[in-house]
XYZ file of C-alpha atoms in Angstrom:
752
model
C 115.973 -79.299 71.386
C 118.753 -81.487 70.184
C 121.807 -82.482 72.086
C 124.555 -84.193 70.699
C 125.870 -87.606 72.480
C 129.605 -87.425 72.025
C 130.324 -90.887 73.231
C 128.424 -92.633 70.484
C 127.895 -90.034 67.852
C 124.131 -89.960 67.823
C 122.044 -86.851 67.392
C 118.884 -87.653 69.309
C 115.640 -85.511 69.023
C 113.387 -86.040 72.219
C 109.743 -85.474 71.807
C 106.528 -86.902 73.260
C 103.921 -89.144 71.903
C 100.632 -90.578 72.901
C 101.265 -93.437 75.416
C 100.874 -96.707 73.475
C 100.730 -100.431 74.589
C 101.599 -103.612 72.991
C 99.902 -106.955 74.298
C 101.068 -110.275 74.769
C 99.553 -113.158 72.959
C 99.884 -116.636 74.056
C 98.726 -120.176 73.055
C 99.688 -123.375 74.803
C 99.543 -126.706 73.159
C 100.383 -129.645 75.485
C 103.660 -128.662 76.998
C 104.798 -126.288 74.256
C 104.576 -122.416 74.572
C 104.319 -120.224 71.536
C 104.752 -116.546 72.548
C 104.331 -113.758 70.021
C 103.583 -110.071 69.675
C 105.032 -108.973 73.257
C 107.004 -105.960 74.295
C 107.368 -103.893 77.261
C 104.896 -100.914 77.642
C 106.042 -97.813 75.700
C 104.746 -94.364 76.854
C 106.183 -92.540 73.950
C 108.507 -92.853 70.969
C 111.227 -91.073 69.290
C 112.057 -90.229 65.758
C 114.816 -93.156 65.692
C 113.238 -96.206 67.222
C 115.609 -98.637 68.646
C 114.909 -102.365 69.243
C 117.532 -104.568 70.887
C 116.246 -107.991 70.820
C 112.492 -109.786 70.696
C 113.092 -112.584 73.324
C 110.922 -115.233 74.578
C 110.995 -118.471 76.509
C 110.254 -121.178 73.677
C 109.927 -124.926 74.246
C 112.508 -127.490 73.267
C 109.825 -129.263 71.474
C 109.269 -126.280 68.934
C 110.580 -127.180 65.575
C 112.518 -124.070 65.161
C 114.586 -124.884 68.394
C 115.668 -128.339 67.235
C 119.354 -128.331 66.444
C 120.620 -130.297 63.396
C 123.392 -132.027 65.628
C 123.164 -133.048 69.391
C 126.837 -133.706 69.600
C 128.496 -132.519 72.715
C 131.049 -130.527 70.537
C 128.257 -128.304 69.594
C 126.948 -127.756 73.300
C 128.228 -125.109 75.419
C 128.648 -125.573 79.109
C 127.737 -121.932 79.707
C 126.128 -118.959 77.759
C 126.118 -115.562 79.210
C 123.697 -112.954 77.908
C 125.030 -109.563 78.156
C 128.475 -107.859 78.298
C 128.162 -105.451 81.291
C 129.872 -105.788 84.654
C 127.811 -109.010 85.714
C 128.256 -110.464 82.461
C 132.057 -109.981 81.923
C 132.675 -111.421 85.441
C 130.304 -114.301 85.006
C 131.889 -115.442 81.595
C 135.355 -115.224 82.722
C 134.660 -117.086 86.147
C 132.789 -119.648 84.111
C 135.583 -120.077 81.560
C 138.133 -120.364 84.411
C 136.485 -123.518 85.571
C 137.452 -125.073 82.215
C 133.623 -124.755 81.138
C 133.262 -123.915 77.390
C 131.693 -120.716 77.750
C 130.301 -117.894 75.336
C 129.442 -114.506 76.278
C 126.571 -113.239 73.788
C 126.213 -109.574 73.281
C 124.683 -107.383 70.462
C 128.094 -105.509 70.037
C 131.452 -106.703 71.112
C 132.577 -103.021 70.953
C 130.460 -102.256 74.068
C 132.053 -105.038 76.327
C 132.606 -103.439 79.761
C 131.122 -99.985 78.957
C 130.510 -98.155 82.352
C 126.891 -96.630 81.927
C 126.923 -94.151 84.588
C 129.748 -92.991 87.091
C 133.663 -93.147 86.146
C 134.410 -94.768 89.533
C 134.533 -98.086 91.253
C 134.589 -98.726 95.075
C 133.434 -96.799 98.294
C 131.827 -97.870 101.601
C 131.208 -101.465 101.592
C 131.484 -101.645 97.671
C 135.184 -101.354 97.718
C 135.499 -104.312 100.130
C 133.114 -106.235 97.710
C 135.494 -105.474 94.731
C 138.578 -106.906 96.661
C 136.313 -109.993 97.467
C 135.782 -110.419 93.665
C 139.540 -109.960 93.199
C 140.238 -112.648 95.790
C 138.243 -115.048 93.849
C 140.152 -114.285 90.819
C 137.767 -111.884 89.199
C 138.778 -109.483 86.317
C 137.351 -105.904 87.536
C 139.869 -105.201 90.021
C 142.954 -105.591 87.707
C 141.095 -103.672 85.123
C 140.414 -100.560 87.521
C 144.079 -100.568 88.597
C 144.986 -100.235 84.981
C 142.293 -97.567 84.206
C 142.298 -95.515 87.213
C 142.991 -91.912 87.324
C 142.886 -91.336 91.061
C 143.009 -93.739 94.128
C 141.410 -92.711 97.660
C 140.427 -94.656 100.660
C 137.293 -93.322 102.130
C 136.756 -93.439 105.973
C 140.571 -93.436 106.440
C 140.306 -91.625 109.583
C 138.400 -94.490 111.110
C 139.265 -98.107 111.567
C 140.086 -100.470 108.750
C 136.605 -102.436 109.066
C 134.943 -99.660 107.378
C 137.522 -98.237 105.159
C 136.061 -97.725 101.601
C 138.776 -98.267 98.831
C 137.665 -96.155 95.916
C 139.133 -95.227 92.293
C 138.259 -92.724 89.795
C 138.752 -94.523 86.291
C 139.257 -93.365 82.799
C 136.042 -94.761 81.296
C 137.477 -95.126 77.787
C 140.714 -97.043 78.939
C 138.695 -99.415 81.367
C 136.284 -100.173 78.335
C 139.208 -100.798 76.065
C 141.163 -102.922 78.705
C 138.175 -105.147 79.557
C 137.325 -105.902 75.965
C 141.056 -106.794 75.319
C 140.992 -108.884 78.468
C 137.856 -110.786 77.342
C 138.797 -111.018 73.849
C 142.321 -112.652 74.522
C 140.914 -114.815 77.533
C 141.363 -117.898 75.563
C 144.526 -117.124 73.777
C 146.199 -116.265 77.008
C 145.322 -119.661 78.598
C 142.998 -118.188 81.285
C 139.914 -119.879 80.266
C 137.742 -121.305 77.471
C 135.918 -118.240 76.535
C 134.340 -117.100 73.303
C 132.689 -113.737 72.529
C 129.872 -113.992 70.067
C 128.056 -110.892 68.575
C 124.159 -111.374 68.270
C 120.783 -110.693 69.647
C 119.127 -113.316 71.711
C 115.628 -113.961 70.475
C 114.468 -116.982 72.636
C 115.748 -118.817 75.691
C 114.979 -122.431 75.200
C 113.419 -124.529 78.043
C 112.646 -128.188 78.274
C 109.470 -128.354 80.433
C 109.394 -132.145 80.372
C 111.427 -131.920 83.869
C 108.368 -130.066 85.357
C 107.775 -131.481 89.010
C 111.236 -133.051 89.301
C 113.043 -131.970 92.350
C 110.617 -129.151 92.664
C 111.650 -127.389 89.248
C 109.296 -126.646 86.368
C 112.017 -127.090 83.766
C 115.487 -127.152 82.730
C 117.098 -124.380 80.306
C 118.600 -125.897 76.889
C 120.162 -123.078 75.324
C 118.955 -119.835 73.386
C 118.192 -118.742 69.677
C 119.489 -115.727 67.976
C 117.322 -113.483 65.872
C 119.393 -114.948 62.836
C 117.755 -118.220 63.859
C 121.013 -119.829 64.936
C 120.683 -122.173 67.849
C 123.195 -122.097 70.586
C 122.728 -125.111 72.827
C 124.035 -124.923 76.628
C 123.789 -126.668 79.776
C 123.577 -123.425 81.811
C 122.477 -119.936 80.757
C 123.135 -116.790 82.721
C 121.035 -113.572 82.136
C 122.646 -110.217 82.880
C 120.545 -107.674 81.161
C 121.092 -104.757 83.566
C 118.753 -101.603 83.053
C 118.156 -102.938 79.332
C 115.373 -105.126 80.432
C 112.371 -103.391 79.303
C 114.235 -100.052 79.752
C 112.760 -96.658 79.120
C 114.672 -93.465 79.303
C 113.025 -90.317 80.878
C 113.885 -86.694 80.289
C 111.412 -84.302 81.406
C 107.974 -85.288 80.273
C 109.582 -87.390 77.250
C 110.218 -91.024 77.520
C 111.401 -93.559 75.067
C 112.701 -97.053 74.956
C 116.415 -97.521 75.804
C 118.823 -99.399 78.208
C 121.315 -96.247 78.147
C 121.635 -93.240 76.115
C 121.750 -94.178 72.394
C 121.266 -97.986 72.936
C 118.180 -99.936 72.350
C 116.336 -101.805 75.353
C 115.854 -105.531 75.386
C 111.952 -106.067 74.602
C 109.845 -109.071 75.055
C 112.119 -110.906 77.701
C 109.888 -109.480 80.627
C 106.868 -111.017 79.468
C 108.547 -114.389 78.884
C 109.640 -114.455 82.269
C 106.272 -113.572 83.670
C 105.055 -116.498 81.440
C 107.575 -118.780 82.827
C 106.409 -118.005 86.389
C 108.612 -115.202 87.822
C 107.148 -112.074 89.352
C 108.667 -108.987 87.957
C 108.604 -105.507 89.259
C 109.666 -101.860 88.132
C 112.694 -99.857 89.473
C 114.460 -96.742 88.473
C 117.832 -95.063 88.480
C 119.317 -91.956 87.042
C 122.556 -90.250 85.653
C 123.828 -86.433 86.063
C 124.349 -84.207 82.972
C 127.857 -84.215 81.326
C 129.731 -80.795 81.650
C 132.627 -79.330 79.397
C 135.684 -79.344 81.447
C 136.873 -75.812 79.822
C 133.743 -74.052 81.045
C 134.234 -74.943 84.476
C 135.683 -72.255 87.229
C 137.590 -74.716 89.458
C 139.140 -71.777 91.615
C 135.450 -71.575 93.354
C 135.658 -75.343 94.103
C 137.421 -77.612 96.659
C 140.446 -79.487 95.699
C 140.389 -83.144 96.526
C 143.744 -85.141 95.571
C 144.391 -89.062 95.571
C 146.033 -90.863 98.097
C 149.785 -90.815 97.829
C 151.091 -93.507 97.410
C 147.805 -94.990 95.910
C 146.440 -98.409 97.054
C 145.727 -100.813 94.304
C 142.402 -102.879 94.296
C 144.197 -106.011 93.200
C 146.162 -108.275 95.275
C 148.247 -108.967 92.081
C 149.135 -105.114 91.603
C 152.226 -103.719 93.140
C 152.374 -100.636 91.354
C 149.670 -98.731 89.411
C 150.110 -97.147 85.808
C 148.984 -93.745 87.107
C 151.935 -93.548 89.504
C 154.201 -92.784 86.668
C 152.065 -90.925 84.273
C 153.076 -87.448 85.476
C 155.799 -85.126 84.275
C 159.188 -87.069 84.481
C 157.637 -90.256 85.615
C 155.953 -88.846 88.760
C 152.311 -89.380 90.068
C 149.989 -88.509 87.564
C 146.757 -88.823 89.415
C 144.019 -86.402 88.436
C 142.099 -84.403 91.105
C 138.589 -84.320 91.819
C 136.843 -80.793 93.002
C 133.880 -80.130 95.292
C 131.135 -77.522 95.376
C 127.513 -77.235 96.392
C 123.965 -76.696 95.571
C 122.329 -73.682 96.963
C 118.831 -72.252 97.594
C 118.748 -70.793 93.870
C 119.548 -74.313 92.857
C 116.654 -75.860 94.792
C 114.413 -73.080 93.687
C 114.659 -74.165 89.998
C 114.134 -77.713 90.899
C 110.874 -76.953 92.952
C 109.485 -74.802 90.213
C 109.687 -77.688 87.633
C 108.811 -80.751 89.555
C 105.816 -81.068 87.454
C 107.739 -81.272 84.364
C 109.383 -84.943 85.235
C 107.499 -88.070 84.846
C 110.487 -89.918 86.475
C 109.556 -88.576 89.988
C 106.739 -90.792 91.266
C 106.369 -92.864 94.295
C 104.925 -95.892 92.389
C 108.267 -97.069 90.964
C 111.105 -96.820 93.800
C 114.546 -95.565 92.997
C 117.965 -95.751 94.876
C 117.337 -94.206 98.216
C 121.331 -93.880 99.133
C 122.089 -92.133 95.727
C 118.942 -90.264 95.081
C 118.214 -87.688 92.195
C 118.530 -83.876 93.141
C 114.683 -83.609 92.760
C 114.254 -86.436 95.396
C 117.007 -84.622 97.733
C 114.946 -81.423 97.608
C 111.647 -83.020 98.118
C 112.861 -85.248 101.210
C 115.229 -82.857 102.657
C 113.632 -79.325 102.202
C 115.448 -78.148 105.499
C 118.825 -78.610 103.940
C 120.386 -75.705 102.295
C 122.967 -77.355 100.328
C 123.993 -80.610 98.971
C 127.528 -81.579 97.849
C 128.568 -82.074 94.222
C 131.906 -83.812 93.218
C 133.165 -82.745 89.848
C 134.858 -85.993 88.524
C 137.079 -86.398 85.615
C 135.934 -89.166 82.917
C 139.466 -89.776 81.745
C 142.861 -88.387 80.923
C 141.977 -86.909 77.587
C 142.500 -83.140 77.595
C 143.113 -83.106 81.384
C 146.585 -83.784 81.795
C 147.960 -80.363 80.390
C 147.213 -76.823 80.653
C 143.191 -76.296 80.218
C 144.025 -73.728 77.616
C 145.316 -76.642 75.295
C 142.427 -78.738 76.433
C 140.139 -79.670 73.328
C 136.246 -78.790 73.462
C 134.067 -81.515 74.752
C 136.076 -83.018 77.718
C 133.490 -84.769 79.982
C 133.206 -83.968 83.576
C 130.769 -85.994 85.823
C 129.051 -83.977 88.366
C 128.535 -86.748 91.156
C 125.644 -85.850 93.191
C 123.401 -84.087 90.407
C 121.342 -86.945 88.962
C 118.513 -85.279 87.332
C 115.440 -86.000 84.961
C 114.170 -82.572 84.520
C 113.853 -80.975 80.977
C 117.232 -80.286 79.330
C 116.806 -76.496 79.407
C 115.952 -76.606 82.879
C 119.024 -78.630 83.707
C 121.195 -76.195 82.161
C 119.406 -73.338 84.262
C 119.833 -75.363 87.073
C 123.507 -75.790 86.763
C 124.419 -72.370 86.394
C 123.114 -71.545 89.778
C 126.113 -73.493 91.232
C 129.357 -71.874 92.448
C 132.109 -72.687 89.757
C 129.363 -73.808 87.245
C 127.962 -70.189 86.211
C 129.209 -70.410 82.852
C 129.161 -74.124 82.299
C 128.275 -75.863 78.918
C 126.204 -78.992 79.254
C 127.432 -81.729 76.846
C 124.637 -84.127 77.612
C 121.520 -83.774 79.736
C 120.938 -86.221 82.811
C 118.290 -88.716 82.485
C 116.502 -91.389 84.364
C 115.940 -95.044 83.350
C 113.111 -97.209 84.362
C 113.428 -100.933 84.039
C 112.170 -104.274 84.831
C 113.711 -106.647 87.587
C 112.975 -110.060 88.451
C 111.887 -110.765 92.278
C 115.289 -112.426 93.584
C 113.481 -114.357 96.136
C 112.890 -116.633 93.116
C 116.569 -117.558 93.191
C 118.663 -120.070 95.016
C 121.906 -118.554 96.911
C 123.923 -119.783 93.899
C 121.722 -117.380 91.665
C 120.077 -120.344 89.820
C 116.439 -120.000 89.465
C 114.340 -122.192 91.487
C 111.806 -122.770 88.675
C 113.853 -123.564 85.736
C 117.153 -125.688 86.339
C 120.230 -124.270 84.726
C 118.812 -120.792 84.297
C 120.802 -117.955 86.422
C 120.275 -114.347 86.741
C 122.938 -111.732 87.822
C 123.282 -107.895 88.180
C 120.462 -105.361 88.003
C 117.910 -108.006 86.746
C 117.880 -109.069 90.622
C 117.046 -105.557 91.929
C 120.522 -104.375 92.735
C 122.196 -100.924 91.773
C 126.010 -100.468 91.133
C 129.045 -101.708 89.121
C 130.217 -103.840 92.202
C 126.943 -105.216 93.212
C 126.456 -106.473 89.584
C 130.175 -107.761 89.296
C 129.756 -109.710 92.450
C 126.494 -111.448 91.421
C 128.304 -112.155 87.857
C 131.299 -113.971 89.529
C 129.066 -116.339 91.842
C 126.817 -116.969 88.936
C 129.744 -117.906 86.677
C 131.476 -119.896 89.170
C 128.410 -121.969 90.092
C 127.083 -122.369 86.505
C 130.728 -123.577 85.533
C 130.614 -126.273 88.351
C 126.733 -127.160 87.710
C 127.923 -127.967 83.826
C 130.242 -130.440 85.370
C 127.950 -131.890 87.873
C 129.392 -130.456 91.025
C 127.476 -128.653 93.663
C 127.586 -124.811 93.965
C 130.196 -122.895 95.747
C 128.830 -121.995 99.038
C 129.104 -118.184 99.866
C 127.257 -117.224 103.031
C 126.957 -113.998 105.244
C 129.864 -115.260 107.322
C 132.400 -115.327 104.404
C 132.034 -111.706 103.355
C 129.929 -108.819 102.042
C 129.082 -110.978 98.843
C 127.528 -113.550 100.870
C 125.507 -110.757 102.636
C 124.316 -109.556 99.319
C 123.436 -112.873 98.107
C 121.445 -113.766 101.473
C 119.812 -110.423 101.536
C 118.404 -110.756 97.864
C 117.147 -114.364 97.962
C 115.827 -114.253 101.483
C 114.400 -110.789 101.780
C 113.989 -109.696 98.326
C 113.987 -105.833 97.260
C 111.551 -102.957 97.365
C 113.933 -100.525 96.092
C 117.452 -100.682 94.216
C 119.770 -102.611 96.658
C 123.207 -101.114 97.599
C 125.859 -102.447 99.946
C 127.089 -100.952 103.072
C 129.308 -102.019 105.712
C 126.303 -101.861 108.100
C 124.562 -104.659 106.388
C 127.005 -107.071 107.747
C 126.818 -108.461 111.271
C 130.499 -109.712 110.815
C 131.803 -106.604 109.504
C 135.011 -106.718 111.997
C 136.159 -109.911 109.850
C 134.759 -108.598 106.551
C 137.524 -105.919 105.868
C 139.043 -104.826 102.529
C 142.576 -105.891 103.772
C 141.671 -109.432 104.472
C 139.579 -110.856 101.402
C 142.030 -113.081 100.248
C 142.290 -114.761 103.409
C 138.355 -115.309 103.445
C 137.997 -116.450 99.981
C 140.788 -117.213 97.887
C 141.144 -120.734 99.269
C 137.587 -121.340 99.013
C 137.391 -120.201 95.221
C 140.550 -122.234 94.524
C 138.973 -125.354 95.948
C 135.878 -124.512 93.418
C 138.373 -124.353 90.504
C 137.750 -120.670 89.843
C 141.243 -119.519 90.937
C 144.246 -119.845 88.530
C 147.846 -120.518 89.308
C 149.320 -117.275 89.286
C 146.924 -115.997 91.958
C 147.106 -118.950 93.937
C 150.986 -118.824 94.327
C 150.883 -115.092 95.017
C 148.151 -115.795 97.762
C 150.137 -118.562 99.247
C 153.361 -116.327 99.455
C 151.659 -113.394 101.026
C 149.579 -115.827 103.512
C 152.874 -117.571 104.541
C 154.574 -113.882 105.040
C 152.000 -112.961 107.283
C 152.077 -116.265 109.229
C 155.731 -115.860 109.556
C 155.659 -112.687 111.027
C 153.083 -113.374 113.456
C 155.186 -116.489 114.772
C 158.125 -114.255 115.278
C 156.287 -111.577 117.090
C 154.332 -114.158 119.335
C 157.745 -115.624 120.237
C 158.799 -112.403 121.995
C 157.076 -112.711 125.286
C 157.818 -110.383 128.207
C 156.267 -108.984 131.290
C 155.008 -105.365 131.244
C 157.774 -104.175 133.239
C 160.395 -105.438 130.817
C 158.472 -103.954 128.027
C 158.351 -100.510 129.512
C 162.208 -100.898 130.351
C 162.526 -101.316 126.630
C 160.613 -98.027 126.061
C 157.380 -99.768 124.546
C 154.287 -98.220 125.956
C 152.927 -100.808 128.445
C 151.567 -101.112 132.061
C 154.288 -101.956 134.466
C 153.016 -105.233 135.788
C 153.848 -108.844 135.661
C 151.475 -109.869 132.876
C 153.121 -111.680 130.188
C 152.469 -110.045 126.537
C 153.835 -110.977 123.507
C 155.038 -108.388 120.669
C 152.054 -109.280 118.512
C 149.553 -108.379 121.177
C 151.226 -104.932 121.838
C 150.400 -103.884 118.138
C 147.002 -103.083 119.553
C 147.992 -100.307 121.548
C 147.723 -96.881 120.448
C 150.979 -95.398 118.678
C 152.510 -98.912 118.391
C 153.484 -100.063 114.947
C 155.571 -102.762 113.531
C 158.295 -100.513 112.655
C 158.390 -98.812 116.072
C 158.450 -102.150 117.866
C 161.283 -103.846 115.809
C 164.228 -101.964 117.795
C 162.789 -103.696 120.888
C 162.810 -107.068 119.647
C 165.410 -109.655 119.596
C 168.000 -108.565 116.836
C 167.654 -111.579 114.576
C 163.907 -111.308 114.372
C 164.094 -107.685 114.063
C 166.580 -107.706 111.037
C 164.423 -110.635 109.490
C 161.196 -108.874 109.488
C 162.722 -105.306 108.623
C 164.445 -106.953 105.527
C 162.361 -109.729 104.341
C 158.912 -108.588 104.155
C 157.271 -105.859 102.026
C 155.453 -102.806 103.649
C 152.247 -104.009 102.705
C 152.363 -107.322 104.474
C 153.612 -105.608 107.605
C 150.677 -103.236 107.623
C 148.376 -106.245 107.210
C 149.927 -107.979 110.303
C 149.323 -104.620 112.215
C 145.490 -104.830 111.321
C 145.196 -108.485 111.890
C 146.671 -107.943 115.281
C 144.049 -105.022 116.084
C 141.018 -107.093 115.265
C 141.998 -110.421 116.419
C 139.973 -110.112 119.718
C 136.903 -109.089 117.828
C 137.150 -111.781 115.309
C 137.505 -114.351 118.245
C 134.543 -113.150 119.870
C 132.565 -113.585 116.461
C 133.790 -117.155 115.946
C 131.080 -118.763 118.257
C 128.303 -116.889 116.606
C 129.736 -118.036 113.044
C 129.773 -121.522 114.163
C 126.109 -121.163 115.491
C 125.236 -119.665 112.022
C 126.941 -122.380 110.148
C 125.131 -125.126 111.710
C 121.749 -123.824 110.749
C 123.037 -123.011 107.146
C 124.351 -126.647 106.827
C 120.888 -127.960 107.667
C 119.796 -128.027 103.890
C 115.918 -127.847 102.846
C 114.987 -129.642 99.706
C 113.127 -127.598 97.108
C 110.359 -130.545 96.859
C 109.530 -130.533 100.762
C 105.902 -130.607 101.523
C 105.556 -127.882 104.317
C 101.922 -129.035 104.849
C 103.183 -132.156 106.132
C 104.972 -130.188 109.138
C 102.826 -130.545 112.110
C 102.543 -127.306 114.062
C 103.167 -124.755 111.335
C 100.533 -121.855 111.287
C 98.765 -121.257 107.847
C 100.928 -118.038 107.807
C 104.094 -119.622 108.235
C 103.348 -122.447 105.680
C 102.103 -119.601 103.266
C 105.566 -117.850 103.618
C 107.636 -120.835 103.454
C 105.761 -122.268 100.243
C 106.395 -118.677 98.707
C 110.069 -118.388 99.628
C 111.200 -121.928 99.294
C 114.189 -121.265 101.599
C 117.450 -123.482 101.021
C 118.340 -123.971 104.538
C 116.995 -123.759 108.116
C 119.125 -120.616 108.754
C 117.673 -118.815 105.743
C 114.141 -119.884 107.087
C 114.827 -118.179 110.452
C 115.585 -115.044 108.592
C 112.417 -114.842 106.601
C 110.115 -111.960 107.455
C 107.106 -113.596 109.286
C 109.033 -116.749 110.461
C 108.611 -117.579 114.360
C 111.046 -119.311 116.730
C 108.731 -122.160 117.310
C 108.017 -122.572 113.764
C 111.661 -122.678 112.958
C 112.294 -125.340 115.452
C 109.609 -127.439 114.053
C 111.106 -127.103 110.663
C 114.463 -128.201 111.863
C 113.231 -130.989 113.688
C 111.410 -132.158 110.372
C 114.247 -131.695 108.060
C 116.423 -133.580 110.553
C 113.908 -136.427 110.451
C 114.093 -136.235 106.684
C 117.763 -136.462 106.660
C 117.880 -139.765 108.950
C 115.062 -141.593 106.763
C 117.093 -140.685 103.678
C 120.341 -141.827 105.159
C 119.974 -145.493 104.850
C 119.085 -145.382 101.229
C 122.139 -143.389 100.596
C 124.285 -145.633 102.350
C 122.674 -148.698 100.339
C 123.567 -147.099 96.904
C 127.281 -147.080 95.934
C 128.507 -143.538 95.146
C 129.365 -142.317 91.737
C 133.027 -142.076 91.219
C 132.725 -138.307 90.368
C 131.468 -137.523 93.827
C 135.113 -137.821 95.365
C 136.208 -135.122 92.784
C 134.015 -132.577 94.220
C 136.222 -130.703 96.700
C 133.214 -129.218 98.692
C 131.974 -132.534 99.683
C 133.648 -131.887 102.907
C 134.168 -128.119 103.005
C 132.712 -126.218 105.952
C 130.342 -123.519 105.122
C 131.894 -121.055 107.414
């Protein structure tokens, strides 16, 4: 059966062949590795064989890696491999630090392509996207430009668990992201080049083996054309393309996403370099024809009015004025459900999918329909959200819409044979006559054990080499973008001889993500939730800028425009707080003014009264001093006033967590050298030494969180590290500090 992929105009015939394997040949001469003939395993092939690259790790001593010039003018500070969500954020972040940066991608036209769902944000994820924006990331601003609908999930609960979410126009997001990056240098935002090419080799200098616990240092990369790109730092963001295989039914072929070739060879190279790799899987649902859906049988879900933008720099979003006569033009989503007939079709054909097996883990919290049917046999139905993939064809009457307008059925990820998927779809209410434009499919890919990384996302084994995105075992656009911006900032700082920007669990969800990855590793695709943070009362979507913008500004990653906007909003919040705190009265006095309050003599200020049910800033203004009331009502925008209300509600909880955060920071500040000899620590058990040698934690705090660590062992480790610090201090004091040290703003910055 042939299906036409409308996104890329490629007719792909799926058929199965005998399983084949390619072997890796390797020979080592002195310190030089020569690697050839390696590629990921391929179960079957297709009539159209696609090959993305043939990458390996080559020694800097190899003749083919010697550059004709060693001038600094020919050396990049940072090279980013890949143009997905991690790669775009990494490249932009590095460039903002005035680091000479290049993003290398096989096709400039594919920058910022959304491989799966046409949406950003959600529970935990939306807060993380706001944190990216607080550090001057690009994703949130592009989402605001490309959104077709905005909605805050969990809005009936407290702000600490709100989940900002946006449906996007997939095509518009891709175009705006490509425009943003291609014009980054011209617009004065950063020194960024976009280079089209396929990476063949990553060049590593192994002569630094053993130095500071490292095996070598990255020196650049070589393209398939033979061109050498020298660099001080390299960031790999290969996504699902690393040894990627697409599964539809019993058919399997190499690809990172439909119609695009996988990255071959790099997996074997990373193993050769000492990295431990695993295998994960994910999937995507079929795409449906908008004109063949009966929406009258489905539940309508409209966007929030007015919509809440993702970026702190966005006041109004374009979709607010896209409707008729300049009205709100948000597109609706629709909900429907699977049923017993749907589940029966799935059960009858479970044996026809090679994607369903327990040897390779898929996303637990976004499972395929097959997994839902297997894991929850008692459930009679599962929700399906019909989400538009863009504005085209959906803004006017359906009768005028062209054929082939994609609808994304969120919740129907499926890897069964195409004809079975079509049969299954037609058992669902509203989809009885649906036409499938593209079958759903699964993707299986390689990932690197993230415990081999530092929290800066630099690898412990090879200095200057960073990994970000799904290569680290995560799933989702937001998790990838979060890793990308951190890797980009730290690579840009490292190129200038500065320390990494510290982002810990106490700072936000991005810190939680980093710590979970490098301390615990993954056994399944990692996804962010609010429940993963022990400080979620402080980690809210509304205050991401208050937590991270100043830190990122000190790191050099925040531009002047955002910094000025942040300072303005922060000063407005502080001014309103001061005015409210100056209004202080007893309970009886407040009650006499009509404010809900106990009639007692306890003094309360107006800021504290905002914590009472039904009390808002606007309802409180008539009862304040007339000058303060007029000033607040006339001078400050609604968004700032709402933020003050939320700050008041959560202030007691945040204050109670302050002591815990201080204790956490003490352990995090007690750094452990990578070259430490754990065998020299008296009193550690054999198992504790094995765990510490395997993970090489960065701090005593991280060591405490390792599985298998004991309280007594952690105390012995802390005492040993403190003694090391005291022994090294006299030597440091005797050596004059380099002039550049005073330029690093993190020299005296507290972790918390």
